[in-house]
CSV table of C-alpha atoms and ligand atoms in Angstrom, one decimal:
chain,number,residue,atom,x,y,z
M,78,SER,CA,-6.0,6.7,-9.8
M,79,TYR,CA,-8.9,4.7,-10.8
M,80,ASN,CA,-9.1,2.1,-14.2
M,81,ALA,CA,-12.9,2.1,-15.3
M,82,GLY,CA,-11.5,-1.1,-18.3
M,83,ARG,CA,-10.4,-2.7,-15.0
M,84,ARG,CA,-13.3,-1.4,-13.2
M,85,SER,CA,-10.5,-1.1,-10.1
M,86,ALA,CA,-7.7,0.8,-8.7
M,87,ASN,CA,-4.2,1.3,-10.8
M,88,TRP,CA,-3.2,2.5,-7.4
M,89,VAL,CA,-4.1,4.6,-3.9
M,90,SER,CA,-1.5,6.7,-2.7
M,91,TRP,CA,-1.7,8.3,1.4
M,92,ARG,CA,0.1,9.8,4.3
M,93,LEU,CA,0.5,7.5,7.5
M,94,GLU,CA,0.8,9.5,11.1
M,95,ALA,CA,0.5,8.8,14.7
M,96,ALA,CA,-3.0,11.5,14.2
M,97,ASP,CA,-4.6,8.9,12.2
M,98,LEU,CA,-4.7,5.9,14.2
M,99,GLY,CA,-6.7,5.7,17.3
M,100,SER,CA,-9.4,4.2,18.9
M,101,ALA,CA,-12.4,3.1,16.0
M,102,ALA,CA,-13.5,-0.1,15.1
M,103,ARG,CA,-13.1,-1.9,11.9
M,104,THR,CA,-16.0,-0.9,10.0
M,105,ASN,CA,-16.7,-3.6,7.4
M,106,ALA,CA,-18.8,-0.6,5.8
M,107,PHE,CA,-18.1,-2.4,2.7
M,108,ARG,CA,-19.5,-0.7,-0.7
M,109,ALA,CA,-19.4,0.8,-4.8
M,110,ASP,CA,-18.2,3.9,-4.6
M,111,SER,CA,-20.5,6.8,-5.7
M,112,ASP,CA,-17.6,9.2,-5.8
M,113,LEU,CA,-16.9,8.0,-9.8
M,114,PRO,CA,-19.2,9.6,-12.7
M,115,ALA,CA,-22.5,7.8,-13.0
M,116,GLU,CA,-21.5,6.7,-16.1
M,117,LEU,CA,-18.8,3.8,-15.1
M,118,PRO,CA,-19.5,0.3,-14.8
M,119,VAL,CA,-20.7,0.0,-10.3
M,120,VAL,CA,-18.6,-2.9,-8.6
M,121,GLY,CA,-20.4,-3.6,-5.5
M,122,PRO,CA,-19.8,-5.6,-2.1
M,123,ASP,CA,-20.0,-8.8,-3.1
M,124,ALA,CA,-17.9,-8.6,-7.0
M,125,TYR,CA,-15.7,-11.2,-4.9
M,126,ALA,CA,-17.8,-13.3,-3.3
M,127,ARG,CA,-17.1,-17.7,-3.7
M,128,SER,CA,-14.5,-16.6,-5.9
M,129,GLY,CA,-11.5,-17.3,-4.1
M,130,TRP,CA,-9.8,-13.6,-3.6
M,131,ASP,CA,-10.3,-11.8,-0.7
M,132,ARG,CA,-11.2,-8.3,-1.1
M,133,GLY,CA,-8.2,-7.2,-0.2
M,134,HIS,CA,-7.7,-3.5,1.1
M,135,LEU,CA,-4.7,-1.1,-0.6
M,136,CYS,CA,-5.1,1.4,2.2
M,137,PRO,CA,-5.7,-0.7,5.2
M,138,SER,CA,-8.5,-0.3,6.9
M,139,GLY,CA,-6.1,0.0,9.9
M,140,ASP,CA,-4.6,3.0,8.8
M,141,ARG,CA,-7.7,5.2,9.6
M,142,THR,CA,-8.4,4.7,12.7
M,143,ARG,CA,-8.9,7.8,14.2
M,144,SER,CA,-12.6,8.1,13.6
M,145,ALA,CA,-15.7,5.6,12.3
M,146,ARG,CA,-15.7,7.9,8.6
M,147,THR,CA,-12.3,7.6,8.2
M,148,ASN,CA,-12.3,4.1,8.7
M,149,ALA,CA,-15.2,3.0,6.5
M,150,LEU,CA,-13.3,5.2,3.2
M,151,THR,CA,-11.5,2.3,3.2
M,152,PHE,CA,-14.6,0.1,2.2
M,153,LEU,CA,-14.6,1.9,-0.8
M,154,MET,CA,-15.0,-1.3,-3.5
M,155,THR,CA,-12.5,1.6,-5.3
M,156,ASN,CA,-9.8,0.7,-2.7
M,157,ILE,CA,-10.1,-2.6,-3.0
M,158,VAL,CA,-8.6,-5.1,-4.8
M,159,PRO,CA,-8.7,-9.0,-5.5
M,160,GLN,CA,-6.2,-10.6,-3.4
M,161,ALA,CA,-5.1,-14.0,-2.9
M,162,PRO,CA,-5.6,-14.9,1.0
M,163,ALA,CA,-1.8,-16.0,1.0
M,164,LEU,CA,-0.5,-13.0,0.6
M,165,ASN,CA,-3.9,-10.6,2.3
M,166,ARG,CA,-3.4,-12.0,5.5
M,167,GLY,CA,0.2,-12.8,4.9
M,168,PRO,CA,3.3,-10.8,4.0
M,169,TRP,CA,0.5,-8.0,3.0
M,170,ARG,CA,-1.2,-7.7,6.3
M,171,ASP,CA,2.6,-7.8,8.1
M,172,LEU,CA,4.0,-4.5,6.4
M,173,GLU,CA,1.0,-3.0,6.6
M,174,GLU,CA,1.9,-4.0,10.3
M,175,ASP,CA,5.1,-3.3,10.8
M,176,LEU,CA,4.6,0.6,9.4
M,177,ARG,CA,1.4,0.8,11.3
M,178,ALA,CA,4.3,0.9,14.4
M,179,THR,CA,6.9,3.1,11.8
M,180,SER,CA,4.2,5.8,12.0
M,181,ARG,CA,2.8,5.9,15.3
M,182,ARG,CA,6.6,8.3,16.1
M,183,GLU,CA,5.4,11.6,16.7
M,184,ASP,CA,8.8,13.1,14.4
M,185,THR,CA,7.7,11.0,11.0
M,186,ALA,CA,5.3,10.9,8.4
M,187,LEU,CA,4.7,7.8,5.7
M,188,TYR,CA,4.1,8.7,2.5
M,189,VAL,CA,2.5,5.2,0.6
M,190,VAL,CA,1.5,4.0,-2.7
M,191,ALA,CA,0.2,0.7,-3.5
M,192,GLY,CA,-1.0,-0.8,-6.4
M,193,THR,CA,-2.0,-4.1,-9.1
M,194,VAL,CA,0.6,-5.5,-11.6
M,195,SER,CA,0.0,-7.6,-14.4
M,196,SER,CA,-3.5,-8.4,-14.2
M,197,ARG,CA,-5.4,-11.2,-16.4
M,198,ASN,CA,-9.1,-12.0,-15.8
M,199,ASP,CA,-10.0,-15.1,-13.5
M,200,PRO,CA,-13.6,-16.7,-14.4
M,201,ALA,CA,-14.0,-17.2,-11.0
M,202,LEU,CA,-14.5,-13.8,-11.1
M,203,PRO,CA,-17.6,-12.3,-13.6
M,204,SER,CA,-17.8,-8.9,-12.2
M,205,GLY,CA,-14.8,-8.1,-14.6
M,206,VAL,CA,-11.9,-6.8,-11.8
M,207,PRO,CA,-9.5,-8.5,-13.4
M,208,VAL,CA,-6.6,-10.1,-10.7
M,209,ALA,CA,-3.5,-9.0,-10.3
M,210,ALA,CA,0.3,-11.4,-10.3
M,211,PHE,CA,2.0,-8.9,-8.3
M,212,HIS,CA,1.0,-6.2,-6.0
M,213,TYR,CA,3.6,-3.5,-4.7
M,214,LYS,CA,3.8,-0.7,-2.5
M,215,VAL,CA,6.8,2.0,-2.4
M,216,ILE,CA,7.0,3.9,1.1
M,217,VAL,CA,9.0,6.6,2.3
M,218,ALA,CA,9.3,7.8,5.6
M,219,LEU,CA,9.6,12.2,6.2
M,220,PRO,CA,9.2,14.2,9.2
M,221,ARG,CA,6.4,15.0,10.5
M,222,GLY,CA,4.6,18.1,8.1
M,223,ALA,CA,7.1,18.4,5.7
M,224,GLY,CA,5.6,17.4,2.3
M,225,PRO,CA,6.8,14.7,-0.6
M,226,SER,CA,8.3,17.3,-2.8
M,227,ASP,CA,11.1,17.8,1.0
M,228,ALA,CA,12.3,13.9,0.3
M,229,ARG,CA,16.2,14.2,0.4
M,230,ALA,CA,18.8,12.1,-1.2
M,231,ASP,CA,19.5,9.8,2.7
M,232,ASP,CA,15.5,9.7,3.7
M,233,GLY,CA,14.1,5.3,3.8
M,234,VAL,CA,12.2,4.2,1.2
M,235,LEU,CA,10.9,1.1,1.1
M,236,ALA,CA,9.5,-1.2,-1.7
M,237,VAL,CA,7.8,-4.0,-2.4
M,238,LEU,CA,6.7,-6.5,-5.6
M,239,MET,CA,5.0,-9.1,-3.6
M,240,PRO,CA,2.9,-12.5,-5.6
M,241,ASN,CA,-0.7,-12.4,-5.1
M,242,GLY,CA,-0.9,-16.2,-4.8
M,243,ASP,CA,-0.2,-19.3,-2.5
M,244,GLU,CA,4.0,-18.6,-3.2
M,245,ALA,CA,3.4,-15.8,-0.4
M,246,GLN,CA,2.0,-18.2,1.8
M,247,GLY,CA,5.0,-18.4,5.0
M,248,HIS,CA,7.1,-15.7,3.6
M,249,PRO,CA,8.0,-12.6,5.3
M,250,TRP,CA,7.3,-9.5,3.8
M,251,THR,CA,11.3,-8.8,3.8
M,252,ASP,CA,11.6,-11.4,1.5
M,253,PHE,CA,9.7,-9.2,-1.3
M,254,ALA,CA,12.2,-6.3,-0.5
M,255,VAL,CA,13.0,-4.8,-4.1
M,256,ALA,CA,14.1,-0.8,-5.0
M,257,VAL,CA,11.5,1.2,-6.4
M,258,ASP,CA,13.7,1.3,-10.0
M,259,ASP,CA,12.0,-2.2,-10.0
M,260,VAL,CA,8.4,-1.2,-9.3
M,261,GLU,CA,8.8,1.9,-11.8
M,262,ALA,CA,9.6,-1.3,-14.6
M,263,ALA,CA,7.4,-3.2,-13.5
M,264,THR,CA,4.5,-0.4,-13.5
M,265,GLY,CA,5.5,2.1,-16.0
M,266,TYR,CA,5.3,4.4,-13.3
M,267,ASP,CA,7.6,6.9,-12.3
M,268,PHE,CA,7.9,7.7,-8.9
M,269,PHE,CA,9.3,10.9,-7.2
M,270,SER,CA,8.9,12.4,-10.6
M,271,ALA,CA,9.0,15.9,-8.5
M,272,LEU,CA,11.4,15.4,-6.8
M,273,PRO,CA,15.4,17.0,-8.3
M,274,PRO,CA,16.8,13.5,-10.7
M,275,GLY,CA,20.1,13.6,-8.3
M,276,VAL,CA,17.6,13.0,-5.4
M,277,GLN,CA,15.2,10.8,-6.9
M,278,ALA,CA,18.1,8.2,-8.2
M,279,ARG,CA,19.0,7.6,-4.9
M,280,LEU,CA,16.1,7.1,-3.3
M,281,GLU,CA,15.2,4.7,-6.0
M,282,ALA,CA,18.5,3.0,-6.1
M,283,GLN,CA,18.0,2.1,-2.3
M,284,ARG,CA,17.1,-2.1,-1.6
M,285,GLY,CA,16.5,-3.8,1.1
M,286,ALA,CA,14.5,-4.3,4.2
M,287,ALA,CA,14.6,-0.7,5.7
M,288,LEU,CA,12.9,2.4,6.3
M,289,ARG,CA,15.3,4.5,8.8
M,290,PRO,CA,13.3,8.0,8.5
M,291,ARG,CA,16.3,10.4,8.9
M,292,PHE,CA,16.8,11.9,12.7
M,293,SER,CA,16.9,8.1,13.8
M,294,ARG,CA,19.9,6.7,15.4
M,295,ALA,CA,21.5,3.9,13.3
M,296,ASP,CA,21.0,1.2,16.1
M,297,ASP,CA,17.4,2.0,16.6
M,298,SER,CA,16.0,-1.9,16.7
M,299,SER,CA,12.5,-0.7,16.4
M,300,LEU,CA,13.2,-0.1,12.8
M,301,ARG,CA,14.9,-3.3,12.1
M,302,TRP,CA,13.1,-5.2,10.5
M,303,GLN,CA,15.7,-7.6,8.7
T,559,MN,MN1,-5.8,-6.9,3.8
T,560,MN,MN1,11.3,8.3,-10.5
């Protein structure tokens, strides 16, 4: 979902499973998104240059390595937000890596939503892209082949709300785990709205750094992060 006023995404959502991962190299193909309607302002690949902000991926480059084509899609500037180096190269990246490790399980697909909260303008970014105070992620782990509307109350859910600044430095991502309810309060979005109210309420109240697929054993150490 693109926000023309903020010249960046409201949110980006994707599925991550083993088939998305391969041996394609990082393309670094940052570029304007030519699929946007022509009347909208264009954000080019150099929009953050010398601003001090990283070009932070919402859907990570590393989640799309099956082919050079799918990898290049993650470098469209509609998938990029100004991200503090301490976050982009710290807990945000660490969570990306942990999620990819989980997605290599043949029985599991992850559904992920990522976006930003509380934007302000930064004079260092003359391109008109505001900088968010927090970046969030909401993830649900489902059996491979299931669709998002098949989620059950006992499926693994994870949500994080991370500060987009130097405060992120030195923290494990687990320090920023919250409930989906907290991300709903911060963003105004209603996640999992296609699910029955009871399932939705149970999933959204879960709090803690766990993302346990429904068929995994409780002692599966590959999924225990805290
Ligand atoms: Mn990144
Ligand atoms: Mn909801």
